[in-house]
Amino acid sequence: MPNLFRIALCLLPLALAACGGGSDSTTTSTSAPATTPAPTATTASAPLSLAAQVGDKLFFDATLSGSGKMSCATCHDPNYAYAAPNNLAVQLGGTDMLQPGTRAVPSLRYKEFTPPYADLLDNPDGVSVPGPGGGFTWDGRSPTLADQTSIPLLSANEMANASPADVVAKVKAASYAPLFLQAYGSDAFTDTTKAFGYIQAALQAYQMEDQSFHPFSSKFDLYVANKIGGNMTAAELRGLSVFTDANTGNCASCHYQGAGLNGSSALFTDFSYENISVPRNMDIPANQNASYNDMGVCGPLRTDHLPTSLGAPNAFCGLFKAPTLRNVALRGAFFHNGVIHTLYQLVHFYNTRDTNPEIWYPTVGGTPRTTPDANFPTYGLITTQYTGGTVQKFNDLPAAYLGNIDPQMPLDSRAAGSTPPMTEAQMSDLICFLNTLTDGYQPPANPPTHGTCVD
Ligand code: HEC
Ligand code: HEC
């Protein structure tokens, strides 16, 4: 974590716990906080522009799909912070609604603050080394929210329209076609390419303007803005301190914006890309093919960074975007491949990926133990204990790219069997803190004085 970042964070009253000693873990990672406009909460009552009103209609219109059954909101449900309303790793789409995706659905909240992707994005703190950052989707291949819309509208396993012209024809036939003409002019449908561009612009305008995409109404926001009486609880404040402490959770080093931090504007991502080598998810049908590897920035969905660059393994392989952690408690599937299903499991993955790889990655050649050790963890992805065999650590990354794995805490490659960085109590507090990032918080009339996430 750069020093300037620590200073900025310490300006937050609630972060004081995070501002004691502790050594700075400045490692050689690819982490690159990005320049981004200072986010501000827009007023709830600001009326939508005509373009955004069209975007609102488009976003919820299931006729804009090959199946007639799928809108943007099918996968990006407003009741789940515009992420998936279920715990499936990937969603089903396509003309028959049976075609599986290859990645988990991200939340669309707070995305409008994302700068376009750059291999060497400048770091606003002026300290950290520039690195890959910005852009939309898990691999940053879309430069703008408008550009991004062509992916779901045209992908055969998502909304599966036959062509941009197909989409335009459907909008022309929609009940809101007059609104579209009002927004873009009476000849707006004449040129198909232009009309498709208007559709993309309208979807972007809706996501940028509508308050529901950036409500800043979590307990964390209300607390920082002094809008709830009293404190966050003791447990939540301890959790924040684990989140920022470079020697335990260190989450802030990738999931916090370094500069421009004031009050509730914290976005809980620095838009950077790292390789943390999450386990392969065999629930994704594409992964049944052993030669298929989703390697994020180096493809296959993204095509401008080839796996081999100048004869050497490309350093961009296996990098995925560190997503915002706002509303993360509403998710049913975590990471780009949705392999993790609860926050409890997720923080344990960060804590024990290196100390207990056998509970996260498959073992080959071993013999299942008939009576496992009583203390063999049950929260991992692998619950069978083996005698002998080899753990296939980092099993979703071809060996040539192992050098790309980020060495930052808490994933610091410590030895198997050694003590993990966080205690159970610290992880429990960390989860309490992550739960304060869910929007729509209503302070209870009589706040509990004891209980989970309170004491
Ligand atoms: C079938 C489910 C599905 C549908 C329908 C869908 N999306 Fe998505 N969306 C996804 C997935 C999966 C990703 C991540 C894709 C990737 O990383 O390659 C995504 C990514 C995004 C992103 C990038 C978010 C980020 O974190 O950078 C935006 C913006 C977005 N979708 C908007 C839309 C819009 C607008 C529509 C309607 C036109 C739509 N989506 C329809 C599944 C869906
Ligand atoms: C070295 C940078 C780094 C650190 C440190 C880090 N993360 Fe992450 N985090 C990432 C990246 C990169 C991803 C996406 C990885 C992927 O999908 O393959 C991610 C994904 C996540 C997700 C999934 C969110 C979603 O939408 O699916 C959660 C939750 C999360 N991190 C929480 C944490 C917590 C809690 C900590 C501290 C214990 C932490 N992270 C530390 C880089 C980091």
Coordinates of C-alpha atoms and ligand atoms in Angstrom, one line a residue:
M1 CA 0.0 0.0 0.0
P2 CA 1.6 3.3 -1.0
N3 CA 2.2 5.7 1.8
L4 CA 0.1 8.5 0.4
F5 CA -2.8 6.1 0.3
R6 CA -2.4 5.4 4.0
I7 CA -2.4 9.1 4.8
A8 CA -5.6 9.6 2.7
L9 CA -7.3 6.6 4.5
C10 CA -6.3 8.0 7.9
L11 CA -8.3 11.1 7.2
L12 CA -11.4 9.1 7.5
P13 CA -12.5 9.2 11.1
L14 CA -13.6 5.6 11.2
A15 CA -10.3 4.4 9.8
L16 CA -8.2 5.5 12.8
A17 CA -7.8 1.9 13.8
A18 CA -6.1 1.2 10.6
C19 CA -3.5 4.0 11.1
G20 CA -1.3 2.6 13.8
G21 CA 2.0 1.0 13.0
G22 CA 2.5 -1.9 10.6
S23 CA 4.9 -2.2 7.9
D24 CA 4.0 -1.2 4.4
S25 CA 3.9 -4.0 1.9
T26 CA 5.1 -2.4 -1.2
T27 CA 5.7 -5.4 -3.4
T28 CA 6.3 -5.8 -7.1
S29 CA 2.8 -6.4 -8.1
T30 CA 0.8 -5.4 -11.2
S31 CA -1.6 -3.4 -9.0
A32 CA -2.4 -0.1 -10.5
P33 CA -4.9 2.3 -9.0
A34 CA -6.4 4.3 -11.8
T35 CA -7.2 7.9 -12.4
T36 CA -10.9 8.4 -12.2
P37 CA -13.2 11.3 -11.8
A38 CA -14.0 11.9 -8.2
P39 CA -17.3 10.2 -7.6
T40 CA -20.2 12.1 -6.1
A41 CA -23.6 10.9 -5.1
T42 CA -26.1 12.5 -7.5
T43 CA -29.4 13.7 -6.0
A44 CA -32.1 11.1 -6.0
S45 CA -34.6 13.5 -7.7
A46 CA -32.4 14.5 -10.7
P47 CA -34.6 13.7 -13.7
L48 CA -33.3 11.4 -16.4
S49 CA -32.4 12.8 -19.8
L50 CA -34.4 11.5 -22.7
A51 CA -31.5 9.2 -23.7
A52 CA -31.4 7.7 -20.2
Q53 CA -35.2 7.3 -20.2
V54 CA -34.8 5.3 -23.4
G55 CA -32.0 3.3 -21.8
D56 CA -34.3 2.5 -18.9
K57 CA -36.8 0.9 -21.3
L58 CA -34.1 -1.0 -23.2
F59 CA -32.5 -2.3 -20.0
F60 CA -35.7 -4.1 -19.0
D61 CA -36.9 -5.1 -22.5
A62 CA -36.8 -8.9 -22.9
T63 CA -38.0 -8.6 -26.5
L64 CA -34.4 -7.4 -27.3
S65 CA -33.2 -11.0 -27.3
G66 CA -33.1 -14.0 -29.6
S67 CA -35.2 -15.9 -27.1
G68 CA -37.6 -13.1 -26.4
K69 CA -37.1 -13.9 -22.7
M70 CA -33.9 -12.2 -21.7
S71 CA -33.2 -8.5 -20.9
C72 CA -30.1 -6.9 -19.3
A73 CA -32.0 -7.1 -16.0
T74 CA -32.4 -10.9 -16.2
C75 CA -28.7 -11.2 -15.3
H76 CA -28.2 -7.8 -13.8
D77 CA -31.2 -7.7 -11.3
P78 CA -31.7 -4.3 -9.6
N79 CA -32.7 -6.2 -6.4
Y80 CA -29.2 -7.7 -6.3
A81 CA -27.2 -4.5 -6.9
Y82 CA -27.6 -5.3 -10.7
A83 CA -25.8 -8.6 -10.4
A84 CA -27.3 -12.2 -10.8
P85 CA -30.4 -13.0 -8.6
N86 CA -29.1 -16.6 -8.0
N87 CA -25.9 -18.4 -7.0
L88 CA -25.1 -19.9 -10.3
A89 CA -21.5 -19.5 -11.4
V90 CA -22.6 -18.7 -14.9
Q91 CA -26.1 -17.9 -16.4
L92 CA -27.9 -19.6 -19.2
G93 CA -28.9 -17.6 -22.3
G94 CA -29.1 -17.9 -26.1
T95 CA -32.0 -18.4 -28.4
D96 CA -33.0 -21.5 -26.5
M97 CA -32.1 -20.1 -23.0
L98 CA -29.9 -23.1 -22.5
Q99 CA -26.4 -21.8 -23.6
P100 CA -24.1 -21.4 -20.6
G101 CA -21.9 -18.3 -20.1
T102 CA -18.2 -18.6 -19.1
R103 CA -18.1 -15.9 -16.4
A104 CA -19.9 -14.8 -13.3
V105 CA -22.2 -11.7 -13.6
P106 CA -20.6 -8.6 -12.1
S107 CA -22.6 -5.9 -10.3
L108 CA -23.2 -2.8 -12.5
R109 CA -23.2 -0.5 -9.5
Y110 CA -20.5 2.2 -9.4
K111 CA -19.2 1.1 -12.8
E112 CA -19.6 4.6 -14.3
F113 CA -16.5 5.7 -12.4
T114 CA -14.2 3.2 -14.3
P115 CA -11.6 4.7 -16.6
P116 CA -10.9 3.1 -19.9
Y117 CA -8.4 0.2 -19.8
A118 CA -4.7 0.9 -20.1
D119 CA -1.7 -1.5 -19.8
L120 CA 0.1 1.2 -17.8
L121 CA -2.5 3.2 -16.1
D122 CA -1.1 6.1 -14.0
N123 CA -1.5 5.8 -10.3
P124 CA -3.1 8.9 -8.8
D125 CA -1.1 8.5 -5.6
G126 CA 2.0 9.3 -7.6
V127 CA 3.8 6.5 -5.7
S128 CA 2.8 3.1 -7.1
V129 CA 4.1 1.9 -10.3
P130 CA 1.7 2.2 -13.2
G131 CA 0.1 -1.1 -14.3
P132 CA -2.9 -2.6 -16.0
G133 CA -6.1 -1.0 -14.9
G134 CA -9.5 0.3 -15.9
G135 CA -12.0 -0.9 -18.5
F136 CA -15.2 -3.0 -18.4
T137 CA -15.8 -6.7 -17.9
W138 CA -13.5 -9.0 -15.9
D139 CA -10.7 -8.5 -18.5
G140 CA -11.2 -4.8 -19.3
R141 CA -11.8 -5.3 -23.0
S142 CA -14.6 -2.8 -23.3
P143 CA -13.5 0.9 -23.1
T144 CA -16.9 2.4 -22.4
L145 CA -20.3 1.4 -21.0
A146 CA -21.7 2.1 -24.5
D147 CA -19.2 -0.1 -26.2
Q148 CA -19.8 -2.9 -23.7
T149 CA -23.5 -3.3 -24.6
S150 CA -22.7 -5.0 -28.0
I151 CA -21.2 -8.0 -26.1
P152 CA -24.5 -9.1 -24.3
L153 CA -26.8 -8.0 -27.1
L154 CA -25.0 -10.0 -29.8
S155 CA -23.3 -13.0 -27.9
A156 CA -24.8 -16.3 -28.9
N157 CA -24.9 -17.4 -25.2
E158 CA -26.5 -14.2 -23.9
M159 CA -29.2 -12.1 -25.6
A160 CA -28.3 -13.7 -28.9
N161 CA -29.6 -11.1 -31.4
A162 CA -28.6 -12.0 -34.9
S163 CA -27.0 -8.6 -35.7
P164 CA -27.1 -4.9 -34.8
A165 CA -29.9 -4.5 -37.5
D166 CA -31.9 -7.2 -35.7
V167 CA -31.7 -5.2 -32.4
V168 CA -32.6 -2.0 -34.2
A169 CA -35.7 -3.6 -35.8
K170 CA -36.8 -4.8 -32.4
V171 CA -36.5 -1.3 -30.9
K172 CA -38.3 0.2 -33.9
A173 CA -41.2 -2.2 -33.1
A174 CA -41.2 -1.5 -29.4
S175 CA -43.8 0.6 -27.6
Y176 CA -41.2 3.1 -26.7
A177 CA -40.1 3.8 -30.3
P178 CA -41.7 7.3 -30.2
L179 CA -39.5 8.1 -27.1
F180 CA -36.5 6.9 -29.0
L181 CA -37.3 9.2 -31.9
Q182 CA -37.9 12.1 -29.5
A183 CA -34.5 11.5 -28.0
Y184 CA -32.5 11.0 -31.2
G185 CA -34.5 12.7 -34.0
S186 CA -37.2 11.7 -36.3
D187 CA -34.8 9.9 -38.7
A188 CA -33.0 8.0 -35.9
F189 CA -33.9 4.6 -37.4
T190 CA -32.9 5.4 -40.9
D191 CA -29.2 4.5 -40.7
T192 CA -28.9 1.1 -38.9
T193 CA -25.3 1.7 -37.7
K194 CA -26.2 5.0 -36.2
A195 CA -29.4 3.6 -34.7
F196 CA -27.4 0.8 -33.0
G197 CA -25.0 3.5 -31.7
Y198 CA -28.0 5.4 -30.2
I199 CA -29.2 2.2 -28.4
Q200 CA -25.7 1.7 -27.0
A201 CA -25.5 5.4 -25.9
A202 CA -29.0 5.2 -24.3
L203 CA -28.0 2.1 -22.2
Q204 CA -24.9 4.0 -21.1
A205 CA -26.8 7.1 -20.2
Y206 CA -29.2 5.1 -18.1
Q207 CA -26.4 3.4 -16.2
M208 CA -24.6 6.7 -15.7
E209 CA -27.6 8.8 -14.7
D210 CA -30.0 6.6 -12.7
Q211 CA -29.5 7.0 -9.0
S212 CA -30.0 3.3 -8.5
F213 CA -26.6 2.6 -10.1
H214 CA -24.7 4.7 -7.5
P215 CA -26.9 5.2 -4.4
F216 CA -24.0 5.5 -1.9
S217 CA -26.5 4.4 0.8
S218 CA -24.6 1.7 2.6
K219 CA -24.1 1.7 6.4
F220 CA -20.5 2.6 5.6
D221 CA -21.5 5.7 3.5
L222 CA -24.1 6.8 6.1
Y223 CA -21.5 6.5 8.9
V224 CA -18.8 8.4 7.0
A225 CA -21.2 11.1 6.1
N226 CA -22.3 11.3 9.7
K227 CA -25.9 10.4 8.8
I228 CA -26.4 7.7 11.3
G229 CA -26.3 8.3 15.0
G230 CA -23.3 6.7 16.7
N231 CA -20.7 4.4 15.4
M232 CA -20.3 1.4 13.2
T233 CA -20.1 -1.4 15.7
A234 CA -16.9 -2.5 17.4
A235 CA -16.8 -5.7 15.3
E236 CA -17.3 -3.7 12.0
L237 CA -14.5 -1.3 13.0
R238 CA -12.2 -4.2 13.8
G239 CA -13.1 -5.7 10.4
L240 CA -12.2 -2.4 8.7
S241 CA -8.9 -2.5 10.4
V242 CA -8.3 -6.1 9.1
F243 CA -9.3 -4.8 5.7
T244 CA -6.7 -2.1 5.7
D245 CA -3.9 -3.7 7.7
A246 CA -1.0 -4.7 5.4
N247 CA -0.1 -7.6 7.8
T248 CA -3.4 -9.4 8.0
G249 CA -6.2 -8.9 5.4
N250 CA -4.5 -6.2 3.3
C251 CA -7.7 -6.1 1.2
A252 CA -7.4 -2.4 0.7
S253 CA -4.2 -2.7 -1.3
C254 CA -6.3 -3.9 -4.3
H255 CA -9.9 -3.1 -3.3
Y256 CA -9.6 0.6 -2.4
Q257 CA -9.1 3.7 -4.4
G258 CA -5.8 5.3 -3.5
A259 CA -6.6 9.0 -4.1
G260 CA -9.5 11.3 -4.2
L261 CA -10.8 9.6 -1.2
N262 CA -13.4 11.6 0.7
G263 CA -16.2 10.3 2.7
S264 CA -18.5 8.0 1.0
S265 CA -16.9 8.2 -2.4
A266 CA -14.6 5.2 -1.7
L267 CA -15.3 2.7 -4.5
F268 CA -13.6 -0.3 -3.0
T269 CA -11.6 -1.1 -6.1
D270 CA -8.6 0.5 -7.6
F271 CA -9.6 -0.9 -11.0
S272 CA -6.3 -2.8 -11.1
Y273 CA -5.7 -6.3 -12.5
E274 CA -3.9 -9.1 -10.6
N275 CA -3.5 -12.8 -10.9
I276 CA -4.7 -14.5 -7.7
S277 CA -5.2 -17.9 -9.3
V278 CA -8.6 -18.9 -8.1
P279 CA -9.4 -22.6 -8.5
R280 CA -10.8 -23.9 -11.8
N281 CA -14.6 -24.2 -11.7
M282 CA -15.7 -27.5 -13.2
D283 CA -19.3 -26.2 -13.0
I284 CA -18.6 -24.1 -16.0
P285 CA -19.2 -26.3 -19.1
A286 CA -16.4 -24.7 -21.1
N287 CA -14.0 -25.9 -18.4
Q288 CA -14.8 -29.5 -19.2
N289 CA -12.4 -29.0 -22.1
A290 CA -8.9 -29.3 -20.6
S291 CA -7.4 -27.1 -23.3
Y292 CA -9.8 -24.2 -22.4
N293 CA -8.2 -21.7 -20.1
D294 CA -9.8 -18.4 -19.2
M295 CA -6.8 -16.2 -18.7
G296 CA -8.4 -12.8 -18.4
V297 CA -6.4 -10.0 -20.0
C298 CA -4.5 -12.4 -22.3
G299 CA -7.7 -14.1 -23.6
P300 CA -9.4 -15.9 -25.1
L301 CA -12.3 -13.4 -24.8
R302 CA -9.9 -10.5 -25.0
T303 CA -7.7 -10.7 -28.1
D304 CA -5.1 -7.8 -27.9
H305 CA -2.6 -9.5 -25.5
L306 CA -1.6 -12.9 -26.9
P307 CA -0.6 -15.7 -24.5
T308 CA 2.9 -15.6 -25.9
S309 CA 4.6 -12.2 -26.4
L310 CA 8.0 -11.9 -28.1
G311 CA 8.5 -15.6 -27.6
A312 CA 8.0 -15.5 -23.8
P313 CA 4.9 -16.2 -21.6
N314 CA 2.9 -13.0 -21.5
A315 CA 2.8 -11.3 -18.1
F316 CA -0.9 -10.4 -18.7
C317 CA -2.0 -14.0 -18.5
G318 CA -4.3 -14.9 -15.6
L319 CA -5.0 -11.2 -14.7
F320 CA -8.5 -10.3 -13.7
K321 CA -10.0 -7.1 -12.5
A322 CA -10.2 -6.5 -8.7
P323 CA -13.9 -5.7 -8.6
T324 CA -15.6 -3.3 -6.3
L325 CA -16.6 -4.8 -3.0
R326 CA -19.6 -2.6 -2.6
N327 CA -22.7 -4.8 -2.3
V328 CA -20.5 -7.9 -2.3
A329 CA -22.7 -9.5 0.5
L330 CA -25.6 -9.8 -2.0
R331 CA -23.6 -12.1 -4.3
G332 CA -24.2 -15.8 -4.7
A333 CA -21.1 -16.5 -6.7
F334 CA -17.7 -14.9 -6.3
F335 CA -14.7 -14.3 -8.6
H336 CA -14.7 -14.3 -12.4
N337 CA -15.6 -18.0 -12.5
G338 CA -18.0 -18.0 -9.6
V339 CA -16.2 -20.9 -7.9
I340 CA -16.7 -19.5 -4.4
H341 CA -20.3 -19.2 -3.0
T342 CA -20.2 -17.5 0.4
L343 CA -18.2 -14.6 1.9
Y344 CA -17.2 -17.1 4.7
Q345 CA -15.6 -19.4 2.1
L346 CA -14.1 -16.4 0.2
V347 CA -12.2 -14.9 3.2
H348 CA -11.0 -18.4 4.1
F349 CA -9.7 -18.9 0.5
Y350 CA -7.7 -15.7 0.9
N351 CA -6.4 -16.8 4.2
T352 CA -5.5 -20.5 3.5
R353 CA -4.9 -20.7 -0.3
D354 CA -1.2 -21.2 0.5
T355 CA -1.3 -22.8 4.0
N356 CA -3.9 -25.4 3.0
P357 CA -4.0 -25.7 -0.8
E358 CA -5.4 -29.2 -0.4
I359 CA -8.8 -27.8 0.5
W360 CA -9.0 -25.5 -2.5
Y361 CA -7.3 -27.4 -5.4
P362 CA -7.8 -31.1 -6.3
T363 CA -5.4 -33.8 -5.3
V364 CA -4.3 -36.5 -7.8
G365 CA -2.9 -39.9 -7.1
G366 CA -3.8 -39.9 -3.4
T367 CA -6.0 -42.3 -1.4
P368 CA -9.1 -40.8 0.3
R369 CA -8.8 -41.3 4.0
T370 CA -11.6 -43.3 5.6
T371 CA -11.4 -41.4 8.8
P372 CA -10.3 -37.8 8.2
D373 CA -8.6 -35.8 10.9
A374 CA -11.2 -34.3 13.2
N375 CA -9.8 -30.9 12.5
F376 CA -9.8 -31.2 8.7
P377 CA -11.6 -28.0 7.5
T378 CA -15.1 -28.4 6.0
Y379 CA -15.3 -24.9 4.4
G380 CA -13.0 -25.6 1.5
L381 CA -13.9 -26.6 -2.1
I382 CA -12.4 -30.1 -1.4
T383 CA -13.7 -31.8 1.7
T384 CA -12.1 -35.2 1.2
Q385 CA -8.8 -35.7 3.0
Y386 CA -6.2 -37.7 1.2
T387 CA -3.1 -39.7 2.1
G388 CA -0.4 -39.2 -0.4
G389 CA -1.0 -37.7 -3.9
T390 CA -0.1 -34.3 -5.3
V391 CA -2.2 -31.1 -4.8
Q392 CA -2.8 -29.5 -8.2
K393 CA -2.2 -26.0 -6.8
F394 CA -3.2 -23.1 -9.2
N395 CA -5.0 -25.7 -11.4
D396 CA -6.7 -23.0 -13.6
L397 CA -3.4 -21.5 -14.8
P398 CA -1.0 -23.2 -17.3
A399 CA 2.4 -23.6 -15.6
A400 CA 4.2 -21.2 -17.9
Y401 CA 2.3 -18.3 -16.2
L402 CA 2.9 -19.2 -12.6
G403 CA 5.3 -16.3 -12.3
N404 CA 2.4 -13.9 -12.9
I405 CA 0.8 -14.7 -9.6
D406 CA 0.6 -11.6 -7.3
P407 CA 2.7 -12.0 -4.2
Q408 CA 0.9 -9.5 -2.0
M409 CA -0.6 -10.3 1.4
P410 CA -2.6 -12.2 2.3
L411 CA -1.7 -14.4 -0.7
D412 CA 2.0 -14.3 0.0
S413 CA 2.9 -17.9 -1.0
R414 CA 3.7 -18.9 2.6
A415 CA 4.5 -22.6 3.1
A416 CA 1.8 -25.2 3.3
G417 CA 1.1 -26.1 6.9
S418 CA 2.3 -22.7 8.2
T419 CA 0.2 -20.3 10.2
P420 CA -2.3 -18.3 8.0
P421 CA -2.3 -14.5 8.2
M422 CA -5.7 -14.0 9.8
T423 CA -7.3 -15.5 12.8
E424 CA -10.9 -16.8 12.8
A425 CA -12.0 -13.8 14.9
Q426 CA -10.4 -11.4 12.4
M427 CA -12.1 -13.1 9.4
S428 CA -15.4 -12.9 11.2
D429 CA -14.9 -9.2 11.9
L430 CA -13.9 -8.7 8.2
I431 CA -17.1 -10.2 7.0
C432 CA -19.1 -7.9 9.4
F433 CA -17.3 -5.0 7.8
L434 CA -18.0 -6.2 4.2
N435 CA -21.6 -6.4 5.1
T436 CA -21.6 -2.6 5.9
L437 CA -21.0 -2.0 2.1
T438 CA -24.5 -3.1 1.1
D439 CA -26.6 -0.2 -0.2
G440 CA -30.1 0.6 1.2
Y441 CA -29.1 0.5 4.8
Q442 CA -31.8 1.5 7.2
P443 CA -30.6 2.3 10.8
P444 CA -32.7 0.2 13.2
A445 CA -34.8 2.1 15.7
N446 CA -33.2 0.2 18.6
P447 CA -29.7 -0.9 17.5
P448 CA -28.8 -4.3 19.2
T449 CA -26.2 -4.0 21.9
H450 CA -24.9 -7.5 21.7
G451 CA -24.7 -10.2 19.0
T452 CA -23.0 -11.1 15.8
C453 CA -21.2 -8.2 14.3
V454 CA -21.9 -6.0 17.3
D455 CA -19.6 -6.8 20.2
Ligands
HEC1 C1 -26.7 -13.8 -19.8 C2 -26.4 -12.8 -18.7 C3 -26.2 -11.4 -19.1 C4 -27.0 -10.5 -19.8 C5 -28.3 -10.8 -20.4 C6 -26.3 -9.2 -19.7 N1 -25.1 -9.3 -19.1 FE1 -23.8 -7.8 -18.6 N2 -22.5 -9.1 -17.9 C7 -22.7 -10.5 -17.8 C8 -21.4 -11.2 -17.6 C9 -21.2 -12.7 -17.4 C10 -20.4 -10.2 -17.5 C11 -18.9 -10.3 -17.4 C12 -18.4 -10.6 -18.8 C13 -16.9 -10.7 -19.0 O1 -16.2 -10.5 -18.0 O2 -16.5 -11.1 -20.1 C14 -21.2 -8.9 -17.8 C15 -20.6 -7.6 -17.7 C16 -21.2 -6.5 -17.9 C17 -20.7 -5.1 -17.7 C18 -19.2 -4.9 -17.3 C19 -19.2 -4.7 -15.8 C20 -17.8 -4.6 -15.2 O3 -17.6 -5.1 -14.1 O4 -16.9 -4.1 -15.9 C21 -21.6 -4.2 -18.0 C22 -21.5 -2.7 -18.0 C23 -22.8 -5.0 -18.4 N3 -22.5 -6.3 -18.3 C24 -24.0 -4.4 -18.9 C25 -25.0 -5.1 -19.5 C26 -26.1 -4.6 -20.3 C27 -26.3 -3.1 -20.5 C28 -26.9 -5.6 -20.7 C29 -28.0 -5.6 -21.6 C30 -27.8 -5.0 -22.9 C31 -26.3 -6.8 -20.2 N4 -25.1 -6.5 -19.5 C32 -26.8 -8.1 -20.3 C33 -23.9 -11.2 -18.0 C34 -25.0 -10.6 -18.7
HEC2 C1 -3.4 -8.6 -4.8 C2 -4.7 -7.9 -4.9 C3 -5.8 -8.3 -4.1 C4 -5.9 -8.4 -2.7 C5 -4.8 -8.1 -1.7 C6 -7.2 -8.8 -2.4 N1 -7.9 -9.0 -3.5 FE1 -9.9 -9.5 -3.6 N2 -9.7 -9.6 -5.7 C7 -8.6 -9.4 -6.4 C8 -8.8 -9.8 -7.8 C9 -7.8 -9.6 -8.9 C10 -10.1 -10.3 -7.8 C11 -10.7 -11.0 -9.0 C12 -10.0 -12.4 -9.2 C13 -10.7 -13.3 -10.1 O1 -11.9 -13.2 -10.3 O2 -10.0 -14.2 -10.7 C14 -10.7 -10.2 -6.5 C15 -11.9 -10.6 -6.1 C16 -12.5 -10.5 -4.9 C17 -13.9 -10.7 -4.5 C18 -15.0 -11.2 -5.5 C19 -15.9 -10.1 -5.8 C20 -16.9 -10.5 -6.9 O3 -17.6 -9.6 -7.4 O4 -17.0 -11.7 -7.3 C21 -14.0 -10.4 -3.2 C22 -15.3 -10.5 -2.4 C23 -12.7 -10.0 -2.7 N3 -11.8 -10.0 -3.8 C24 -12.5 -9.7 -1.4 C25 -11.2 -9.5 -0.9 C26 -10.9 -9.4 0.5 C27 -11.9 -9.5 1.6 C28 -9.5 -9.2 0.6 C29 -8.7 -9.2 1.9 C30 -8.7 -10.4 2.7 C31 -9.0 -9.2 -0.8 N4 -10.1 -9.3 -1.6 C32 -7.7 -9.0 -1.1 C33 -7.5 -8.8 -5.9 C34 -7.1 -8.7 -4.6

